[in-house]
Coordinates of C-alpha atoms and ligand atoms in Angstrom, one line a residue:
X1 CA 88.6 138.5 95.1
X2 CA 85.5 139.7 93.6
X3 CA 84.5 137.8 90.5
X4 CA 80.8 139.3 90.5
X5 CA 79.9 142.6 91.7
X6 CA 78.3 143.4 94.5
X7 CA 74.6 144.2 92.7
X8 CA 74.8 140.7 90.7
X9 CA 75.6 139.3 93.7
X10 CA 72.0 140.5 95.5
X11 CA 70.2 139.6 92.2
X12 CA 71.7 136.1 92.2
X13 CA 70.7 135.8 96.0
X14 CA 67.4 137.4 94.8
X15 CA 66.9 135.0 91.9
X16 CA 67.9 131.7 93.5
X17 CA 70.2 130.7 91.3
X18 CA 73.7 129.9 92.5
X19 CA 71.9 130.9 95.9
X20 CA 69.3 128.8 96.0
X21 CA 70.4 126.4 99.6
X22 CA 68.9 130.2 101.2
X23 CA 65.6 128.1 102.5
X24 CA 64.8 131.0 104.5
X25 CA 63.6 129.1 107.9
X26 CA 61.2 130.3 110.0
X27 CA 62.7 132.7 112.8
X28 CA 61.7 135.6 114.7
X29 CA 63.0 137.8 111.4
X30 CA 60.1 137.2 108.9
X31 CA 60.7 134.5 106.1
X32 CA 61.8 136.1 102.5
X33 CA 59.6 134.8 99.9
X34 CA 61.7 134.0 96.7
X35 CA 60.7 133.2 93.3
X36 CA 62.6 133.8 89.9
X37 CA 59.9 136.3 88.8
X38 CA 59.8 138.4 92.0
X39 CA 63.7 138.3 93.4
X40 CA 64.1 138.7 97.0
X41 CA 65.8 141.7 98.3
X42 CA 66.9 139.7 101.6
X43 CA 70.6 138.9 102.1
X44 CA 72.3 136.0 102.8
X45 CA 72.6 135.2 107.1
X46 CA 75.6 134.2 108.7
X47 CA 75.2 134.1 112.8
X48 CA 78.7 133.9 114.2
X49 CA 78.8 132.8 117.7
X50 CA 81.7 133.7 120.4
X51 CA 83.2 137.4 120.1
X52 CA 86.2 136.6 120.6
X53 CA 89.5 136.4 118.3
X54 CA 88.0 133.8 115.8
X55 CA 84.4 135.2 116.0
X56 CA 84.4 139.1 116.2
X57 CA 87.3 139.0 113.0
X58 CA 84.8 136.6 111.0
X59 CA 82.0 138.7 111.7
X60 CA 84.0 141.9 110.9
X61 CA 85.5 140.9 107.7
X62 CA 82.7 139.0 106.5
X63 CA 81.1 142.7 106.2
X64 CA 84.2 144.0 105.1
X65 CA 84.3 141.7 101.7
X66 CA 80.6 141.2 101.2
X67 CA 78.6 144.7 102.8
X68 CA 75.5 143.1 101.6
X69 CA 76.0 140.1 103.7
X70 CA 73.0 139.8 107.0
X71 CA 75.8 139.3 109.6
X72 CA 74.9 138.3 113.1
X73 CA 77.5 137.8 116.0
X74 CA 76.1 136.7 119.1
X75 CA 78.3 136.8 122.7
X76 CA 77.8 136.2 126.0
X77 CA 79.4 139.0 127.7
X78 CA 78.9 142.6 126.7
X79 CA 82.8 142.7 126.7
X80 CA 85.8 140.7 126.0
X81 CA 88.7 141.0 128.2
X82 CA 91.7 139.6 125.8
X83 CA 94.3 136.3 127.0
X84 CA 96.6 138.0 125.2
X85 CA 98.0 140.6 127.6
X86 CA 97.0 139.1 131.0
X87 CA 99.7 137.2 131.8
X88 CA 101.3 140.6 132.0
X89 CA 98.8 142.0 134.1
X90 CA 99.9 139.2 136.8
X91 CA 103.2 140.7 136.0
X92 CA 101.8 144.5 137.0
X93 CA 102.7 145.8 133.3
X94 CA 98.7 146.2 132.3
X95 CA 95.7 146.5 134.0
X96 CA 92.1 145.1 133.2
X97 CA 90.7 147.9 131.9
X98 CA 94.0 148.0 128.6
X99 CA 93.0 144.4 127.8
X100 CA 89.0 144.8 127.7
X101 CA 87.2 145.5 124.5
X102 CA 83.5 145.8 123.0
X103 CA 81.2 145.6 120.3
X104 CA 81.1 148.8 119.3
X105 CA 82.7 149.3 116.3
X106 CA 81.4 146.4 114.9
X107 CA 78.1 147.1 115.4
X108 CA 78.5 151.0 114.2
X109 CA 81.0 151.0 111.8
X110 CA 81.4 147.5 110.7
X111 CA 77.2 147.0 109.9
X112 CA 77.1 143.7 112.5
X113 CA 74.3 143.0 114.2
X114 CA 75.5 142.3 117.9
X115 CA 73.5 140.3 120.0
X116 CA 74.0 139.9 123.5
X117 CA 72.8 136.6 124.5
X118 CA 73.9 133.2 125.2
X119 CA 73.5 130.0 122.7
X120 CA 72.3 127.6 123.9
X121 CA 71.7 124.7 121.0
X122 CA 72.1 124.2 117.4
X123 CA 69.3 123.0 114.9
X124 CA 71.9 122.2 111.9
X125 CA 68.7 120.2 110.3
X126 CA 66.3 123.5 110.3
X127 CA 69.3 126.0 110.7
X128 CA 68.7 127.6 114.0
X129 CA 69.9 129.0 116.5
X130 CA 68.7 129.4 119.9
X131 CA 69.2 131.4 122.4
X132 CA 69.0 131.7 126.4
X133 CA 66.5 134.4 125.7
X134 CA 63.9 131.9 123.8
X135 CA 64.7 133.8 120.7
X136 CA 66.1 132.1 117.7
X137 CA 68.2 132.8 114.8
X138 CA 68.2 131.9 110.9
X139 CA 71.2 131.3 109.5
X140 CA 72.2 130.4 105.7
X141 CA 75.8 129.8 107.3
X142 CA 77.1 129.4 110.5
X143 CA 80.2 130.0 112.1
X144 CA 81.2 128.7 115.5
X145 CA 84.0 130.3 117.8
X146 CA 83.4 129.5 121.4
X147 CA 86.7 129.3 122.3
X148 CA 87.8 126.4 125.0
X149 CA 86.2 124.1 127.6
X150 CA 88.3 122.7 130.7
X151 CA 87.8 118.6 131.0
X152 CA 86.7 119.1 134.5
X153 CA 87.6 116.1 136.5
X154 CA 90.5 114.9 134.9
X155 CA 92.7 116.1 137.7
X156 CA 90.9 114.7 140.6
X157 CA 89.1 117.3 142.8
X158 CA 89.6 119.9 140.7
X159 CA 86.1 121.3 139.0
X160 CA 84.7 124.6 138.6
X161 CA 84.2 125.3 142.4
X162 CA 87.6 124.6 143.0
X163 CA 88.9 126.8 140.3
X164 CA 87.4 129.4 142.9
X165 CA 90.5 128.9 145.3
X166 CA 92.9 127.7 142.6
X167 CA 92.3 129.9 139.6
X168 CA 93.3 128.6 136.2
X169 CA 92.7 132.0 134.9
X170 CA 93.0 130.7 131.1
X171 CA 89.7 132.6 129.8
X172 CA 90.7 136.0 130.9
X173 CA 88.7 138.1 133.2
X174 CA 87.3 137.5 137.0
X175 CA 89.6 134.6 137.0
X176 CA 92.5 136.8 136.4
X177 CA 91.5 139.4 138.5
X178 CA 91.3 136.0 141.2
X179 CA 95.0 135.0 140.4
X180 CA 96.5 138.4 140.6
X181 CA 94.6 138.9 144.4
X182 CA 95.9 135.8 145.3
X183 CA 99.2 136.5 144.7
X184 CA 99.1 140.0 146.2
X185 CA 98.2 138.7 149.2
X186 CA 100.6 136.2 149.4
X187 CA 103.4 136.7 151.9
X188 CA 107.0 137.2 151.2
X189 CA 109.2 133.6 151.1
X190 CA 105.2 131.8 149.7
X191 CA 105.6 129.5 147.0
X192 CA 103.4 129.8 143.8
X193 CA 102.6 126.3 142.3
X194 CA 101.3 126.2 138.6
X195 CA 100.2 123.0 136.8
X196 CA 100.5 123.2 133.4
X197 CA 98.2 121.4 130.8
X198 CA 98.6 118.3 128.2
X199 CA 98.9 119.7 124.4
X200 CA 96.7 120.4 122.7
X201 CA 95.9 123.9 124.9
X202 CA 95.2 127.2 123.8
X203 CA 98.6 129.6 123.9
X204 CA 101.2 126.5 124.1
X205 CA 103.8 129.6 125.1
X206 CA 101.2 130.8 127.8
X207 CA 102.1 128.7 130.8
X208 CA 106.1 129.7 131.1
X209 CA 105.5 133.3 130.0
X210 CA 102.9 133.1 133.1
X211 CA 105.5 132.2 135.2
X212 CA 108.0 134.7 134.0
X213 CA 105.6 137.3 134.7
X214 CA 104.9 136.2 138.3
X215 CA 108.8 136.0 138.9
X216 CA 108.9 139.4 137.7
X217 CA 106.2 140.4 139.9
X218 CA 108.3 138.3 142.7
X219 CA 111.4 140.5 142.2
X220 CA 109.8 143.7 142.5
X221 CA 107.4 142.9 145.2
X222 CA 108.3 139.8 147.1
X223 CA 112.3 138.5 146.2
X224 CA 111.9 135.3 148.6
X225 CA 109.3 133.8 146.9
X226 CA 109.6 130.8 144.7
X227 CA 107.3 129.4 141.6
X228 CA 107.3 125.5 140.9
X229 CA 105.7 124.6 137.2
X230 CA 104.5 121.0 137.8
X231 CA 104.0 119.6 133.6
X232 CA 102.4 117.2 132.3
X233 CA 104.8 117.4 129.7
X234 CA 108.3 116.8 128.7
X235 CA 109.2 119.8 127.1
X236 CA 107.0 123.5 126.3
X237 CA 107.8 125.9 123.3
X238 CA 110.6 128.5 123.6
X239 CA 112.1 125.8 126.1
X240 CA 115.4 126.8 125.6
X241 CA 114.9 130.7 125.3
X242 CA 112.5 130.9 128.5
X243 CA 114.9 128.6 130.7
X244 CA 118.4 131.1 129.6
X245 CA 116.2 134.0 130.4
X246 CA 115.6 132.9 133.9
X247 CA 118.7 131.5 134.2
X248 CA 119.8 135.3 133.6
X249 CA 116.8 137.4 135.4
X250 CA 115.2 135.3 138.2
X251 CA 118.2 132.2 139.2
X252 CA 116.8 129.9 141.5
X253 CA 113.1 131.3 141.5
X254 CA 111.7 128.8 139.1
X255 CA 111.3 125.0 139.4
X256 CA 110.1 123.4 136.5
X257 CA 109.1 119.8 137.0
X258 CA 108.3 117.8 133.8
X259 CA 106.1 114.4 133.7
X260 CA 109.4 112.2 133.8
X261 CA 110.3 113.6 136.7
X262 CA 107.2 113.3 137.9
X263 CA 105.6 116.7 137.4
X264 CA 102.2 115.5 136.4
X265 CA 99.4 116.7 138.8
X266 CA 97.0 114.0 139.1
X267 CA 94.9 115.4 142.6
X268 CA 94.6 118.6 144.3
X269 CA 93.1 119.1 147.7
X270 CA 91.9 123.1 147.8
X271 CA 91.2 122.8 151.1
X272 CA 94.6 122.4 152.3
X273 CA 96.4 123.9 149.0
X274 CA 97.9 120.7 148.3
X275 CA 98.9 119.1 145.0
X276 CA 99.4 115.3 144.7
X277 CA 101.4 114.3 141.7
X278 CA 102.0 111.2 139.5
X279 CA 105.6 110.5 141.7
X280 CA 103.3 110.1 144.6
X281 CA 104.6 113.2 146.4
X282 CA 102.6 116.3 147.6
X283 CA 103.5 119.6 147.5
X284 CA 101.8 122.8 149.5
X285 CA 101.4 125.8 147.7
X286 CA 100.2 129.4 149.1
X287 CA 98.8 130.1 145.0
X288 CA 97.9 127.3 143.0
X289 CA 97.1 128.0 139.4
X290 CA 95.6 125.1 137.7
X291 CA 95.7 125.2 134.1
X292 CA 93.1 122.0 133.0
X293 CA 93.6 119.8 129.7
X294 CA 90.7 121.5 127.3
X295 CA 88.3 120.7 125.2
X296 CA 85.7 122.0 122.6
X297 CA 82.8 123.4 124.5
X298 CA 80.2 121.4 125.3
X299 CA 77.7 123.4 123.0
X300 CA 79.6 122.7 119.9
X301 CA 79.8 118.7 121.2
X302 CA 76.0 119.2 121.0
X303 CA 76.1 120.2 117.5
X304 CA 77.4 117.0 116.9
X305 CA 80.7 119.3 115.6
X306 CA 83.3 117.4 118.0
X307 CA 85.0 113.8 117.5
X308 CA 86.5 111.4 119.4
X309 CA 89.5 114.1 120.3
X310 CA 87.4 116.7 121.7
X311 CA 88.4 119.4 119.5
X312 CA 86.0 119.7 115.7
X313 CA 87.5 118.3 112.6
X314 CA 87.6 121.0 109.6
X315 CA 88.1 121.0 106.3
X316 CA 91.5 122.9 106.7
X317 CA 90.7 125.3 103.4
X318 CA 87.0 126.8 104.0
X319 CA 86.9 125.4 108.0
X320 CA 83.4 123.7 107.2
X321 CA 82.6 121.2 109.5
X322 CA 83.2 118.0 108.0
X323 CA 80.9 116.7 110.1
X324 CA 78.3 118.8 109.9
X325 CA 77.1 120.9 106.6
X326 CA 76.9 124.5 106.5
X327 CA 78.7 125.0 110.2
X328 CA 82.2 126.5 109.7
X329 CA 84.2 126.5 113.5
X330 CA 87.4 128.5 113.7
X331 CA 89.5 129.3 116.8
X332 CA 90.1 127.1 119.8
X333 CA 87.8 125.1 119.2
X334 CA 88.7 123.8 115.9
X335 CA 91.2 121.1 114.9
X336 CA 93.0 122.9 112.5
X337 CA 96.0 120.3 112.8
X338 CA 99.6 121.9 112.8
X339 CA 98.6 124.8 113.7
X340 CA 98.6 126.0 116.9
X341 CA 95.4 127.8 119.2
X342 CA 96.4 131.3 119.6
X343 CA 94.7 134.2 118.9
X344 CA 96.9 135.1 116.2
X345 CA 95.9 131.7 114.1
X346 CA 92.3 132.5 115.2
X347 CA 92.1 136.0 113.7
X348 CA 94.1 134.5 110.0
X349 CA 91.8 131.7 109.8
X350 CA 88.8 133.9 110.6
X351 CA 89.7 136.2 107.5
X352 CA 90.1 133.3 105.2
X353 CA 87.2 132.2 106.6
X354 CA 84.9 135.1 105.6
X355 CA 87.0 135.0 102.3
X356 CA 85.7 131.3 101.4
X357 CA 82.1 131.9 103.1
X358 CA 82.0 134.6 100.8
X359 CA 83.4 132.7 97.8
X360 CA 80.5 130.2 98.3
X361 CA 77.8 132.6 98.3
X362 CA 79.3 133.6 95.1
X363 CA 79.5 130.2 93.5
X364 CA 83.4 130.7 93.4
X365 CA 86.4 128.4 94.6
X366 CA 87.4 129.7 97.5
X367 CA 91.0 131.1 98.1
X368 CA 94.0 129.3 98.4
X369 CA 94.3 129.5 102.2
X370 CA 97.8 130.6 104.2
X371 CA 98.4 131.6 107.5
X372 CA 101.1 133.1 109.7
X373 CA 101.2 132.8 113.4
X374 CA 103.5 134.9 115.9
X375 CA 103.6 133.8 119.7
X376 CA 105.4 137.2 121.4
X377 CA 106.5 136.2 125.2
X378 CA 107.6 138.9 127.5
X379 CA 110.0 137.7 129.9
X380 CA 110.2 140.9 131.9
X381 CA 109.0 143.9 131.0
X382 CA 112.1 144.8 128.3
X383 CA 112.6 140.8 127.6
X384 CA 110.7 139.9 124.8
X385 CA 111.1 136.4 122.9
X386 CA 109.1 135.1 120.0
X387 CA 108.1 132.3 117.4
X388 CA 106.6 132.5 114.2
X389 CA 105.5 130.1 111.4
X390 CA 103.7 130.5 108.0
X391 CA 101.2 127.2 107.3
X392 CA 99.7 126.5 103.8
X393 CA 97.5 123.8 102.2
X394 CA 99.3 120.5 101.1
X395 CA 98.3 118.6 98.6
X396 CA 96.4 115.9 101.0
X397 CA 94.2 118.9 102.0
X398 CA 96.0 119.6 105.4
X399 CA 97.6 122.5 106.8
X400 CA 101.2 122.1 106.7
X401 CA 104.3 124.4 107.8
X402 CA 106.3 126.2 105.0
X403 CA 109.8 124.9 105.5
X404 CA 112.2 127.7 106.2
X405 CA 109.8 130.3 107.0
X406 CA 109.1 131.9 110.2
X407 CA 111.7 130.6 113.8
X408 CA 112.9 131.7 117.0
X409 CA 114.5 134.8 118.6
X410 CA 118.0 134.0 118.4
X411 CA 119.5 132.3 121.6
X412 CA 122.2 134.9 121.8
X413 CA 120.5 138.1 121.2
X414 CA 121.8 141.1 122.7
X415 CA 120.0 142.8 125.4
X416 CA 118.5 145.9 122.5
X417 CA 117.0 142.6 120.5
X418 CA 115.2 141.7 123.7
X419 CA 114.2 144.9 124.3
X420 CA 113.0 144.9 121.1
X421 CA 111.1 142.2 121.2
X422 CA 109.0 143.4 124.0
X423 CA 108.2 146.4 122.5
X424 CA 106.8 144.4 118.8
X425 CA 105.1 142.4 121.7
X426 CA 103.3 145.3 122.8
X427 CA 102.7 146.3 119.2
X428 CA 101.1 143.3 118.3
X429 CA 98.5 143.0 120.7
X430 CA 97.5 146.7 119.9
X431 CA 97.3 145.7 116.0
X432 CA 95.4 142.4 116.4
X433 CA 93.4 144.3 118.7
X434 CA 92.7 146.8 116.2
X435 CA 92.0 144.3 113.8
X436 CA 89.8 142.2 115.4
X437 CA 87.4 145.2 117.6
X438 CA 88.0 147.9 115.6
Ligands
FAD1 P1 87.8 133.1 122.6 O1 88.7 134.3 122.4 O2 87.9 132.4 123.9 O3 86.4 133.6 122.3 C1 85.3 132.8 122.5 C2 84.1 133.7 122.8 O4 82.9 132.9 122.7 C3 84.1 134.2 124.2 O5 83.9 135.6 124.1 C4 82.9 133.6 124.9 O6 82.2 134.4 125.8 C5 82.0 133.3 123.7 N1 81.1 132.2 123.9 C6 81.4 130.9 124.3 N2 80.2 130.2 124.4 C7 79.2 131.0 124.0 C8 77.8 130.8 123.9 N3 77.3 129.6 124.2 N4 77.1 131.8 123.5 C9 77.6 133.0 123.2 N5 78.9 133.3 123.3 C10 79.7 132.3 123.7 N6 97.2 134.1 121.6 C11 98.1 134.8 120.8 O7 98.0 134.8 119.6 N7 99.1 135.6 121.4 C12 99.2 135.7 122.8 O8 100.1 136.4 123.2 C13 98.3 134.9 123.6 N8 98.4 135.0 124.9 C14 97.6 134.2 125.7 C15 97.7 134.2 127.1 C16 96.9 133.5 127.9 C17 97.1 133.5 129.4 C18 95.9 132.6 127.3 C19 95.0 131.8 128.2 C20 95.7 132.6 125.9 C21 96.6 133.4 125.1 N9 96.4 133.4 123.7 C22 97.3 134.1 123.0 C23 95.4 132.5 123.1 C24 94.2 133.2 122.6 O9 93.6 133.9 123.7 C25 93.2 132.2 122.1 O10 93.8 131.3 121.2 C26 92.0 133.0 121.4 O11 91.3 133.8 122.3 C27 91.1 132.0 120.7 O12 90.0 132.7 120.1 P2 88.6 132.1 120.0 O13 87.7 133.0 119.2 O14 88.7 130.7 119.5 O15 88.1 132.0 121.5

């Protein structure tokens, strides 16, 4: 993509010229005095915040097509424990420890500067970050990843104390850990109840390949238990495929109740593990798993990045803010339209990201984006299903899907196919893993 070579591209930054929105703020890092006689030898700052799938590929690739680029990633945890993967560990097919990564490549081999710390605000006007520590951070670009917030409250009773007895376990980590207890304990003949969220939500195939993986867990460990999926929706992706391969492994283990039917879960009661739906019945439960409608989090709301929907509008080509200048937001947290909020889609758009980011610094059009998204499902552990689609930029600036590329499995595949399908699904979260930490 490179139009001008790395050396031009420090002199330019060093001479102003195409370069010249680098107001070097004040920071804790000591401001770069520029002027066309005496060039600056400073590079251009991006802080990325959120390590996770959007965030640590930005940060990564943004070093991999610009090395001279100042790149600062900032996370909260010193480790990321991947949702990709921990359904299966309900399942008893990984543990914690295969699904946890860190920083380290990126810091050693990738050139990042890693900073363990939490955000805390957003100066867009003066370009700072801050920081729980009291320290603050330059940027010439920002990019914001945070993932998902839960909109608390909008099932009645349920808030962050009660996710403590009735785990949603959709941010992988102690909350999965808290799930897969839970259902440990839980005698043989209990019945797991899982309420599943509105669209949009992170990993639209997450909730019935969670319960797959607990009725696998149920046939191996504890074959009189039963799993009820209360919906607050009429339908979830890989319908069709999920509900023949129950039909086939685990008959008459899972309930699914969609909103018609009165499925929606509109109070919970952790006290007595009870769940009131919108039919006006109740139903007991010995593991609850609440999975809670979602939201941007409340530090890019801050930012003034979020609208009316919750999520932050994008321009769907660079992922600029359109609300606010200078702050690109990738992942879960942006709208990016069609396309769906899966780790997958967050790792593509982060590349193009870097790609435009880069192209801007340079004073060159950006790339014409595309992406590709794959959602792999296991079933059991030698059941895999997928779906895959390939997006591009339509001409009214959006995001669309390319007609005829990407599907389903095939309803009637044979019992190899499935089993190959598992094993690409296994393969895929090593190579996204790869690509993302490594
Ligand atoms: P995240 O990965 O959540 O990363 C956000 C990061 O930001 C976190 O590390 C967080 O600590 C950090 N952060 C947040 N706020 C701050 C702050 N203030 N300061 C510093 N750091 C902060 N996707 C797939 O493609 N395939 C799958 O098979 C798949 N399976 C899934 C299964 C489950 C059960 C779930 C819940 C999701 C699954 N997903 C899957 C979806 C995928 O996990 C998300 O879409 C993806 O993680 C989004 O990446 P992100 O960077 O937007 O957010």
């Amino acid at each position: 993509m490179s139009k001008i070579s790395r050396r031009d591209f420090v002199k330019l930054m060093g001479a102003g010229g195409a370069l010249s929105a680098f107001g070097l703020t004040g920071c804790d890092t000591a401001p770069v005095k520029s002027s066309a006689t005496t060039p600056a030898k400073a590079a251009p700052r991006v802080v990325v915040v959120g390590g996770g799938f959007g965030g640590a590929t930005c940060a990564k690739y943004l070093r991999l097509y610009e090395p001279d680029l100042n790149v600062t990633l900032v996370e909260q945890n010193a480790s990321y424990v991947t949702c990709p993967g921990s359904n299966w560990m309900l399942g008893g097919l990984r543990k914690i420890e295969d699904l946890t990564q860190n920083y380290n490549a990126l810091r050693d081999k990738h050139g990042v500067n890693v900073v363990i710390d939490r955000v805390v605000g957003v100066d867009a006007g003066k370009r700072l970050v801050a920081l729980a520590s009291g320290k603050t951070l330059a940027y010439d670009r920002l990019v914001m990843s945070p993932g998902i917030d839960f909109r608390w409250g909008e099932i009645e009773g349920y808030d962050e104390a009660a996710s403590q007895i009735m785990p949603h376990a959709w941010k992988a980590g102690p909350q999965t850990v808290l799930l897969q207890k839970q259902l440990h304990a839980m005698p043989d003949g209990g019945t797991f109840i899982m309420a599943a969220p509105p669209m949009p939500f992170r990993c639209p195939p997450g909730p019935p390949e969670r319960a797959s993986m607990v009725a696998h867990y149920f046939k191996t460990h504890k074959p009189k238990s039963k799993i009820l999926i209360l919906d607050t929706k009429d339908n979830f992706s890989k319908q069709a495929l999920f509900m023949q391969a129950w039909e086939q492994l685990y008959p008459g283990v899972i309930e699914w109740v969609p909103a018609t039917g009165g499925g929606k879960v509109v109070r919970v009661d952790p006290k007595t593990g009870t769940v009131y739906t919108s039919s006006g019945s109740s139903e007991k439960g010995d593991v609850i798993n609440i999975i809670p409608a979602q939201r941007a989090p409340k530090l890019a709301a801050d930012a003034g990045l979020v609208n009316e929907s919750g999520w932050c509008p994008v321009n769907q080509s660079t992922f600029e803010s359109t609300r606010v200048p200078n702050v690109h937001v990738i992942g879960d947290s942006s709208n990016a339209g069609v396309v769906p909020k899966s780790g997958h889609t967050a790792n593509n758009i982060a590349k193009m990201t870097a790609a435009a980011i880069v192209s801007l610094f340079r004073g060159v059009p950006p790339p014409q984006p595309s992406h590709v998204n794959t959602c792999y499902s296991l079933v059991s552990p030698d059941y895999g299903i997928s779906i895959a689609a390939v997006y591009r930029l339509g001409e009214n600036g959006q995001l669309e899907g390319v007609k005829g590329a990407g599907g389903l499995s095939p309803a009637n595949a044979s019992a190899q196919q499935r089993s190959q399908e598992a094993g690409y699904a296994a393969a895929w979260h090593k190579g996204i893993v790869s690509d993302t930490f490594g």
